[in-house]
Short mmCIF file of C-alpha atoms in Angstrom, two decimals:
data_model
loop_
_atom_site.label_atom_id
_atom_site.label_comp_id
_atom_site.label_asym_id
_atom_site.label_seq_id
_atom_site.Cartn_x
_atom_site.Cartn_y
_atom_site.Cartn_z
CA MET A 1 102.43 -70.93 -122.80
CA LEU A 2 103.55 -73.61 -125.27
CA ASN A 3 103.22 -71.41 -128.33
CA GLY A 4 106.32 -72.04 -130.42
CA GLN A 5 107.59 -74.60 -127.87
CA LYS A 6 105.40 -77.63 -128.58
CA ARG A 7 108.37 -79.77 -129.59
CA TRP A 8 109.24 -79.93 -125.89
CA LEU A 9 105.81 -81.40 -125.12
CA TYR A 10 105.30 -83.76 -128.04
CA ILE A 11 108.86 -85.07 -128.25
CA ALA A 12 110.83 -84.29 -125.08
CA VAL A 13 108.12 -85.57 -122.71
CA PRO A 14 107.57 -89.00 -124.37
CA ILE A 15 111.33 -89.51 -124.64
CA PHE A 16 111.73 -88.58 -120.98
CA PHE A 17 109.34 -91.37 -119.89
CA PHE A 18 110.84 -93.65 -122.55
CA TRP A 19 114.13 -93.48 -120.63
CA PHE A 20 112.59 -93.09 -117.18
CA PHE A 21 110.95 -96.51 -117.32
CA GLY A 22 113.42 -98.04 -119.76
CA GLN A 23 116.34 -97.46 -117.41
CA ILE A 24 114.47 -99.05 -114.52
CA ASP A 25 113.96 -102.07 -116.81
CA LYS A 26 117.63 -102.05 -117.67
CA VAL A 27 119.40 -101.44 -114.35
CA GLY A 28 116.71 -102.66 -111.97
CA ILE A 29 118.53 -105.98 -112.02
CA SER A 30 121.26 -104.35 -109.89
CA ILE A 31 118.69 -103.98 -107.08
CA ILE A 32 116.93 -107.29 -107.65
CA GLN A 33 120.21 -109.23 -107.61
CA THR A 34 120.72 -108.24 -103.96
CA ASP A 35 117.58 -110.21 -102.98
CA PRO A 36 118.60 -113.63 -101.55
CA GLU A 37 115.29 -115.20 -102.58
CA PHE A 38 115.85 -114.16 -106.20
CA LEU A 39 119.39 -115.60 -106.19
CA HIS A 40 118.26 -118.85 -104.61
CA ALA A 41 115.24 -119.27 -106.92
CA LEU A 42 117.39 -118.98 -110.04
CA GLY A 43 120.36 -120.95 -108.75
CA MET A 44 122.86 -118.11 -108.40
CA THR A 45 124.72 -119.60 -105.46
CA GLY A 46 128.11 -121.20 -104.84
CA ASP A 47 131.68 -120.12 -105.53
CA ASP A 48 130.87 -118.73 -108.99
CA LYS A 49 127.74 -116.79 -108.01
CA ASN A 50 129.31 -113.38 -108.78
CA ALA A 51 130.29 -114.51 -112.27
CA LYS A 52 126.72 -115.73 -112.82
CA ILE A 53 125.34 -112.39 -111.63
CA GLY A 54 127.76 -110.54 -113.91
CA LEU A 55 126.76 -112.75 -116.84
CA LEU A 56 123.18 -111.43 -116.64
CA SER A 57 124.38 -107.92 -117.49
CA PHE A 58 126.97 -109.28 -119.92
CA VAL A 59 124.45 -111.00 -122.21
CA PHE A 60 122.06 -108.05 -121.93
CA THR A 61 124.63 -105.46 -123.00
CA ILE A 62 126.03 -107.67 -125.78
CA ALA A 63 122.54 -107.92 -127.26
CA TYR A 64 121.93 -104.23 -126.54
CA GLY A 65 125.17 -103.09 -128.18
CA VAL A 66 124.97 -105.30 -131.27
CA SER A 67 121.30 -104.48 -131.88
CA ASN A 68 122.11 -100.75 -131.86
CA LEU A 69 123.81 -101.23 -135.22
CA PHE A 70 120.74 -103.00 -136.57
CA TRP A 71 118.27 -100.50 -135.16
CA GLY A 72 120.28 -97.54 -136.48
CA PHE A 73 119.65 -98.57 -140.10
CA ILE A 74 116.03 -99.55 -139.42
CA ILE A 75 115.29 -96.15 -137.87
CA ASP A 76 116.72 -94.29 -140.87
CA LYS A 77 114.35 -96.31 -143.07
CA LEU A 78 111.15 -96.63 -141.00
CA GLY A 79 111.41 -93.61 -138.71
CA ALA A 80 111.83 -93.28 -134.97
CA ARG A 81 108.13 -93.49 -134.05
CA LYS A 82 107.36 -96.97 -135.42
CA THR A 83 110.69 -98.27 -134.18
CA ALA A 84 110.05 -97.03 -130.64
CA ILE A 85 106.59 -98.61 -130.51
CA ALA A 86 107.92 -101.97 -131.75
CA GLY A 87 110.75 -101.95 -129.23
CA LEU A 88 108.39 -101.09 -126.37
CA PHE A 89 106.22 -104.11 -127.11
CA VAL A 90 109.34 -106.30 -126.94
CA TRP A 91 110.24 -104.78 -123.54
CA THR A 92 106.78 -105.49 -122.18
CA LEU A 93 106.88 -109.14 -123.20
CA THR A 94 110.37 -109.67 -121.78
CA MET A 95 109.41 -108.12 -118.43
CA ILE A 96 106.55 -110.63 -118.20
CA MET A 97 108.92 -113.42 -119.22
CA SER A 98 111.43 -112.37 -116.55
CA GLY A 99 108.76 -112.43 -113.85
CA LEU A 100 107.69 -115.93 -114.90
CA ALA A 101 111.24 -117.31 -115.11
CA ASN A 102 111.83 -120.40 -112.95
CA SER A 103 115.43 -121.14 -113.99
CA TYR A 104 118.67 -119.27 -114.51
CA GLU A 105 118.72 -120.19 -118.20
CA MET A 106 115.21 -118.87 -118.83
CA PHE A 107 116.00 -115.62 -117.07
CA LEU A 108 119.23 -115.32 -119.07
CA ILE A 109 117.29 -115.65 -122.34
CA SER A 110 114.85 -112.95 -121.21
CA ARG A 111 117.79 -110.58 -120.62
CA ILE A 112 119.09 -111.24 -124.15
CA ILE A 113 115.69 -110.45 -125.69
CA LEU A 114 115.36 -107.35 -123.52
CA GLY A 115 118.78 -106.16 -124.69
CA PHE A 116 117.69 -106.54 -128.30
CA GLY A 117 114.43 -104.67 -127.69
CA GLU A 118 116.06 -101.80 -125.79
CA GLY A 119 118.89 -101.48 -128.31
CA MET A 120 116.89 -98.90 -130.22
CA MET A 121 116.75 -96.41 -127.31
CA ILE A 122 119.80 -94.34 -128.25
CA PRO A 123 119.15 -94.38 -132.04
CA VAL A 124 115.48 -93.47 -131.52
CA SER A 125 116.33 -90.61 -129.19
CA GLY A 126 119.13 -89.35 -131.42
CA LYS A 127 116.86 -89.41 -134.46
CA PHE A 128 114.05 -87.53 -132.70
CA ILE A 129 116.44 -84.91 -131.33
CA SER A 130 118.13 -84.43 -134.70
CA ASN A 131 114.78 -84.03 -136.51
CA TRP A 132 112.96 -81.90 -133.98
CA PHE A 133 115.42 -79.41 -132.45
CA ASN A 134 117.53 -76.51 -133.63
CA LYS A 135 121.28 -77.16 -133.65
CA ARG A 136 121.85 -74.52 -130.98
CA GLU A 137 119.58 -76.22 -128.43
CA LEU A 138 120.99 -79.73 -128.73
CA GLY A 139 122.48 -79.63 -125.24
CA ARG A 140 119.18 -78.80 -123.58
CA ALA A 141 117.26 -81.20 -125.83
CA GLN A 142 119.57 -84.09 -124.97
CA ALA A 143 119.40 -83.20 -121.26
CA SER A 144 115.60 -83.29 -121.36
CA TRP A 145 115.51 -87.02 -122.11
CA LEU A 146 118.73 -87.93 -120.34
CA THR A 147 117.03 -86.60 -117.23
CA GLY A 148 114.73 -89.62 -117.44
CA ASN A 149 117.80 -91.79 -117.93
CA TYR A 150 118.94 -91.02 -114.38
CA LEU A 151 115.80 -89.92 -112.55
CA GLY A 152 114.15 -93.25 -113.39
CA PRO A 153 116.73 -95.43 -111.60
CA ALA A 154 116.99 -92.88 -108.77
CA MET A 155 113.31 -93.31 -107.97
CA GLY A 156 113.22 -96.90 -109.17
CA ALA A 157 115.84 -98.02 -106.65
CA ILE A 158 113.55 -97.03 -103.78
CA VAL A 159 110.38 -98.37 -105.43
CA LEU A 160 111.95 -101.73 -106.32
CA VAL A 161 113.27 -102.29 -102.79
CA LEU A 162 109.80 -101.49 -101.47
CA VAL A 163 108.01 -103.79 -103.94
CA ILE A 164 110.40 -106.69 -103.28
CA SER A 165 110.07 -106.23 -99.52
CA LEU A 166 106.26 -106.04 -99.51
CA LEU A 167 105.50 -108.48 -102.34
CA HIS A 168 108.04 -110.55 -104.28
CA TRP A 169 110.86 -110.08 -106.78
CA GLN A 170 108.53 -111.31 -109.54
CA ALA A 171 106.09 -108.46 -108.84
CA ALA A 172 108.82 -105.96 -109.71
CA PHE A 173 108.98 -107.26 -113.29
CA PHE A 174 105.19 -107.30 -113.72
CA MET A 175 105.05 -103.70 -112.49
CA LEU A 176 107.65 -102.65 -115.08
CA ALA A 177 105.68 -104.36 -117.85
CA ALA A 178 102.58 -102.39 -116.85
CA PHE A 179 104.48 -99.08 -116.99
CA ASN A 180 105.46 -99.71 -120.61
CA LEU A 181 102.08 -101.00 -121.69
CA PHE A 182 99.93 -98.24 -120.18
CA ILE A 183 102.23 -95.19 -120.27
CA ASN A 184 105.08 -95.42 -122.79
CA ILE A 185 103.35 -97.06 -125.73
CA PRO A 186 100.28 -94.74 -125.74
CA MET A 187 102.52 -91.64 -125.54
CA PHE A 188 104.47 -92.62 -128.66
CA ILE A 189 101.31 -93.59 -130.54
CA PHE A 190 99.33 -90.42 -129.84
CA MET A 191 101.92 -87.67 -129.25
CA THR A 192 104.91 -88.22 -131.54
CA ARG A 193 105.57 -87.99 -135.26
CA ASN A 194 108.82 -88.65 -137.10
CA THR A 195 109.30 -85.02 -138.13
CA PRO A 196 107.72 -81.68 -137.14
CA GLU A 197 106.44 -81.33 -140.71
CA GLU A 198 104.20 -84.37 -140.12
CA HIS A 199 102.75 -83.10 -136.84
CA PRO A 200 99.41 -81.26 -137.23
CA ARG A 201 99.93 -79.05 -134.15
CA ILE A 202 103.34 -77.59 -134.98
CA SER A 203 103.08 -74.02 -136.25
CA LYS A 204 104.93 -72.65 -139.25
CA GLU A 205 106.85 -70.31 -136.94
CA GLU A 206 108.10 -73.15 -134.76
CA LEU A 207 108.99 -75.24 -137.79
CA ALA A 208 110.96 -72.33 -139.25
CA PHE A 209 112.92 -72.00 -135.99
CA ILE A 210 113.70 -75.73 -135.90
CA ARG A 211 114.99 -75.66 -139.47
CA GLN A 212 116.90 -72.38 -139.03
CA THR A 213 120.62 -72.93 -139.62
CA ASP A 214 123.53 -70.54 -139.17
CA ASP A 215 125.59 -69.77 -142.27
CA LYS A 216 128.73 -71.22 -140.69
CA VAL A 217 126.89 -74.45 -139.90
CA LYS A 218 125.61 -74.63 -143.48
CA GLU A 219 129.15 -74.22 -144.81
CA THR A 220 130.50 -77.08 -142.73
CA ALA A 221 127.51 -79.42 -143.03
CA ALA A 222 128.38 -80.71 -146.49
CA SER A 223 132.07 -81.19 -145.72
CA GLU A 224 131.79 -82.54 -142.14
CA ASN A 225 128.42 -83.70 -140.95
CA LYS A 226 127.44 -85.83 -143.95
CA SER A 227 130.67 -87.80 -143.64
CA PHE A 228 130.75 -88.23 -139.87
CA ALA A 229 132.57 -91.57 -140.24
CA GLN A 230 135.53 -89.72 -141.80
CA ASP A 231 135.79 -87.23 -138.94
CA TYR A 232 138.37 -88.42 -136.41
CA ARG A 233 136.55 -86.51 -133.67
CA PHE A 234 133.53 -88.79 -134.06
CA TRP A 235 135.76 -91.80 -133.39
CA ILE A 236 137.23 -90.10 -130.33
CA VAL A 237 133.67 -89.73 -129.08
CA TRP A 238 133.03 -93.36 -129.99
CA PHE A 239 136.09 -94.56 -128.06
CA GLY A 240 135.16 -92.30 -125.16
CA MET A 241 131.74 -93.95 -125.09
CA LEU A 242 133.39 -97.39 -125.01
CA VAL A 243 135.21 -96.27 -121.88
CA CYS A 244 132.12 -94.54 -120.45
CA SER A 245 129.98 -97.65 -120.91
CA PHE A 246 132.61 -99.84 -119.27
CA LEU A 247 132.78 -97.51 -116.28
CA PHE A 248 129.10 -96.66 -115.95
CA PHE A 249 127.75 -100.20 -116.16
CA GLY A 250 130.54 -101.55 -113.97
CA ILE A 251 129.73 -99.08 -111.22
CA SER A 252 125.93 -98.98 -111.52
CA ILE A 253 125.38 -102.74 -111.77
CA TRP A 254 127.62 -103.57 -108.81
CA LEU A 255 127.01 -100.52 -106.61
CA PRO A 256 124.11 -102.01 -104.57
CA THR A 257 126.09 -105.22 -103.99
CA TYR A 258 129.20 -103.18 -103.12
CA LEU A 259 127.27 -101.19 -100.52
CA ILE A 260 125.74 -104.26 -98.87
CA GLU A 261 128.59 -106.77 -99.03
CA ALA A 262 131.70 -104.56 -98.94
CA LYS A 263 130.47 -101.66 -96.78
CA GLY A 264 127.89 -103.36 -94.58
CA PHE A 265 124.82 -101.28 -95.46
CA GLU A 266 121.30 -102.50 -94.82
CA LYS A 267 118.85 -102.46 -97.74
CA GLU A 268 117.41 -99.10 -96.72
CA GLY A 269 120.84 -97.46 -96.64
CA MET A 270 121.82 -99.16 -99.88
CA SER A 271 118.73 -97.91 -101.69
CA SER A 272 119.31 -94.37 -100.38
CA ILE A 273 122.92 -94.13 -101.62
CA THR A 274 122.07 -95.91 -104.87
CA SER A 275 119.23 -93.45 -105.48
CA LEU A 276 121.51 -90.52 -104.60
CA SER A 277 124.14 -91.80 -107.04
CA TRP A 278 121.63 -91.68 -109.89
CA LEU A 279 120.69 -88.17 -108.79
CA PHE A 280 124.39 -87.25 -108.98
CA ALA A 281 124.33 -88.47 -112.57
CA LEU A 282 121.22 -86.39 -113.23
CA GLY A 283 122.95 -83.32 -111.76
CA PHE A 284 125.96 -83.81 -114.01
CA VAL A 285 123.68 -84.22 -117.04
CA LEU A 286 121.79 -80.99 -116.34
CA ALA A 287 125.02 -79.09 -115.64
CA CYS A 288 126.66 -80.44 -118.79
CA GLY A 289 123.62 -79.60 -120.90
CA PHE A 290 123.74 -76.00 -119.72
CA LEU A 291 127.52 -75.57 -119.83
CA ALA A 292 127.93 -77.27 -123.21
CA ASP A 293 125.55 -74.79 -124.84
CA LYS A 294 127.18 -71.85 -123.03
CA THR A 295 130.88 -72.69 -123.37
CA ARG A 296 130.82 -74.84 -126.52
CA ARG A 297 133.67 -76.88 -125.03
CA PRO A 298 132.15 -80.39 -124.64
CA SER A 299 135.45 -82.19 -125.31
CA LEU A 300 137.21 -80.24 -122.57
CA MET A 301 134.33 -80.99 -120.22
CA ALA A 302 134.55 -84.72 -121.01
CA THR A 303 138.29 -84.64 -120.26
CA ILE A 304 137.63 -83.08 -116.85
CA LEU A 305 134.91 -85.61 -116.07
CA PHE A 306 137.17 -88.58 -116.82
CA SER A 307 139.80 -87.03 -114.52
CA LEU A 308 137.29 -86.61 -111.71
CA THR A 309 136.11 -90.20 -112.17
CA ALA A 310 139.62 -91.53 -111.60
CA VAL A 311 140.00 -89.33 -108.50
CA PHE A 312 136.69 -90.39 -106.93
CA LEU A 313 137.36 -94.09 -107.55
CA THR A 314 140.82 -93.78 -105.99
CA VAL A 315 139.38 -92.12 -102.90
CA ALA A 316 136.72 -94.87 -102.65
CA ILE A 317 139.46 -97.51 -102.37
CA PHE A 318 141.46 -95.83 -99.63
CA ILE A 319 138.92 -93.97 -97.50
CA PRO A 320 137.79 -96.02 -94.46
CA ASN A 321 134.41 -94.33 -93.91
CA PRO A 322 131.73 -96.46 -95.67
CA ILE A 323 129.37 -93.55 -96.31
CA LEU A 324 132.08 -91.42 -97.94
CA ALA A 325 133.29 -94.41 -99.95
CA GLY A 326 129.76 -95.01 -101.22
CA LEU A 327 129.31 -91.34 -102.08
CA CYS A 328 132.61 -91.31 -103.99
CA MET A 329 131.46 -94.31 -106.03
CA GLY A 330 128.22 -92.45 -106.71
CA LEU A 331 130.06 -89.30 -107.78
CA ALA A 332 132.25 -91.35 -110.14
CA MET A 333 129.10 -92.80 -111.67
CA GLY A 334 127.64 -89.29 -111.90
CA CYS A 335 130.68 -88.04 -113.83
CA GLN A 336 130.15 -90.77 -116.40
CA GLY A 337 126.53 -89.71 -116.71
CA GLY A 338 127.87 -86.34 -117.80
CA VAL A 339 130.20 -87.99 -120.33
CA PHE A 340 127.30 -90.01 -121.72
CA HIS A 341 125.32 -86.82 -122.25
CA LEU A 342 128.21 -84.99 -123.93
CA SER A 343 128.90 -87.97 -126.19
CA ASN A 344 125.32 -88.09 -127.46
CA MET A 345 125.34 -84.34 -128.02
CA LEU A 346 128.56 -84.59 -130.03
CA MET A 347 127.12 -87.49 -132.00
CA VAL A 348 124.22 -85.31 -133.16
CA LYS A 349 126.66 -82.47 -133.91
CA TYR A 350 128.79 -84.62 -136.22
CA SER A 351 125.85 -86.15 -138.12
CA THR A 352 122.77 -84.96 -140.00
CA PRO A 353 119.08 -85.86 -139.62
CA GLU A 354 119.58 -88.33 -142.49
CA THR A 355 122.53 -90.11 -140.84
CA ALA A 356 121.69 -89.62 -137.16
CA GLY A 357 120.21 -93.10 -136.79
CA ARG A 358 123.39 -94.79 -138.05
CA ALA A 359 125.65 -92.51 -136.03
CA ALA A 360 123.59 -93.17 -132.90
CA GLY A 361 123.67 -96.89 -133.67
CA LEU A 362 127.47 -96.82 -133.67
CA ILE A 363 127.47 -94.87 -130.40
CA GLY A 364 124.92 -97.24 -128.90
CA PHE A 365 127.05 -100.23 -129.89
CA THR A 366 129.60 -99.09 -127.29
CA ASN A 367 127.20 -100.25 -124.56
CA ILE A 368 128.57 -103.71 -125.31
CA MET A 369 131.50 -102.79 -123.07
CA GLY A 370 129.17 -102.54 -120.10
CA GLY A 371 128.61 -106.26 -120.27
CA PHE A 372 132.31 -106.97 -120.21
CA SER A 373 132.82 -104.72 -117.18
CA SER A 374 129.98 -106.29 -115.17
CA TYR A 375 131.19 -109.82 -115.95
CA ILE A 376 134.89 -109.07 -115.39
CA MET A 377 134.13 -107.38 -112.08
CA GLY A 378 132.17 -110.44 -110.96
CA TRP A 379 134.99 -112.74 -112.08
CA LEU A 380 137.61 -110.64 -110.25
CA ARG A 381 135.48 -110.73 -107.10
CA ASP A 382 135.31 -114.52 -107.24
CA LEU A 383 139.11 -114.66 -107.65
CA SER A 384 139.70 -112.30 -104.72
CA GLY A 385 137.19 -113.84 -102.35
CA GLY A 386 134.55 -111.14 -102.82
CA ASP A 387 136.89 -108.14 -102.49
CA PHE A 388 136.17 -105.12 -104.74
CA SER A 389 139.66 -103.50 -104.72
CA SER A 390 140.98 -105.15 -107.90
CA SER A 391 137.73 -104.37 -109.75
CA ILE A 392 137.83 -100.69 -108.80
CA ALA A 393 141.53 -100.46 -109.73
CA MET A 394 140.58 -101.74 -113.19
CA LEU A 395 137.96 -98.98 -113.46
CA ILE A 396 140.54 -96.33 -112.52
CA PHE A 397 142.85 -97.45 -115.34
CA THR A 398 139.91 -97.38 -117.76
CA ALA A 399 139.03 -93.80 -116.77
CA ILE A 400 142.60 -92.73 -117.59
CA LEU A 401 142.18 -94.18 -121.10
CA GLY A 402 139.10 -92.00 -121.63
CA LEU A 403 140.99 -88.95 -120.42
CA ALA A 404 143.83 -89.64 -122.85
CA ALA A 405 141.45 -90.04 -125.81
CA TYR A 406 139.72 -86.70 -125.37
CA LEU A 407 143.01 -84.83 -125.09
CA PHE A 408 143.34 -85.24 -128.87
CA SER A 409 140.20 -83.21 -129.61
CA ILE A 410 140.68 -80.29 -127.20
CA LYS A 411 143.00 -78.29 -129.48
CA ARG A 412 140.67 -78.55 -132.49
CA GLU A 413 137.73 -77.54 -130.34
CA ALA A 414 139.54 -74.46 -129.04
CA ALA A 415 140.50 -73.46 -132.60
CA GLU A 416 136.87 -73.71 -133.75
CA LEU A 417 135.76 -71.55 -130.86
CA ARG A 418 138.25 -68.83 -131.81
CA LEU A 419 136.92 -68.85 -135.38
CA SER A 420 133.31 -68.63 -134.19
CA PRO A 421 133.38 -66.95 -130.76
CA ILE A 422 130.46 -67.01 -128.36
CA PRO A 423 128.43 -63.82 -128.87
CA VAL A 424 128.59 -61.42 -125.94
CA GLN A 425 125.14 -60.33 -124.82
CA LYS A 426 124.67 -56.78 -123.67
CA ILE A 427 123.66 -56.40 -120.05
CA GLN A 428 121.13 -53.69 -119.53
CA ALA A 429 121.03 -51.83 -116.25
#
């Protein structure tokens, strides 16, 4: 069954769990920060409590974004496999440290270290995808691991609420450490290799398919892909990811708090809508992976997604029904999941296997904006007495900036499609 398809087992599966558990590590704080016992234990009370909560994500994403630049160069030198294993050991230690934290300052330090350790996620994934998959299956390859990016938090939201309710907030961190130690690390040690040429179970036929390149792609590789930093389209993608990170982290980090404090949900209802929101993101990722390969119009798709984000956020402000408002917030988050997927696909398109780590590092650096959005939203809430309206209005303006950026690449994309049209397959009766 896997003959000629083993790259999907040995690479796509480990990367799926890499993101499945990694994203629970990363965004699980959005669930844990709704627990009053957690807030009281670490001193997140008083008039500035929302700013303190936002600072947790701020320091994490600053470390995460900056370290992406560092990891990008390390991966190009050492390879994705060793880098992933090293980063996973850092995650495990920081999860244990978080569970043992008895002060706000200690917990803050653990978030900084976690951000540094997880900063290699995007470069590692980009490097593996670039090395292991044919150019024409990049959309599906990216979707295979981005599925874990959203399915993990979708299931994790429910599991974390359950663990905190039955045990303690500290148990949630110890559980996450165990996932990395006993599942993620062994998978990367025993299943992956840096390139298919190094893997003893990859056939010559599969290797030939992976390395197969269309003549048109060969012609443009030397002039475009090797100098991705000189291609203005790469920097449109980079700016779009700045906007996407600002929106996605702002919504995802504050969504559970928004549902409980602004819309009056109980924890069970909050976890259900939060989980559904991550499933929306997963749906957008899968749809974008399929449509990007079929239509070859990822920039147009990103433009549409930014437009929909602005619409959903606007509806969330004005609609009185709390369930519909929560769903609109979730759909806005889902749209940005689609943008994230398209951005990573375009990053691989504009780079080569040799430069993919650096290109992914630059893209990953944009996650630094997520910290600013989470902190600014907390600060705006403190200024407005806990109201979310001004924070959401800021997100709407940000979505419009992303829409405007991608408009500059649509014309070039359409011209390329006319020069290399999508082949029409014959339909047999």
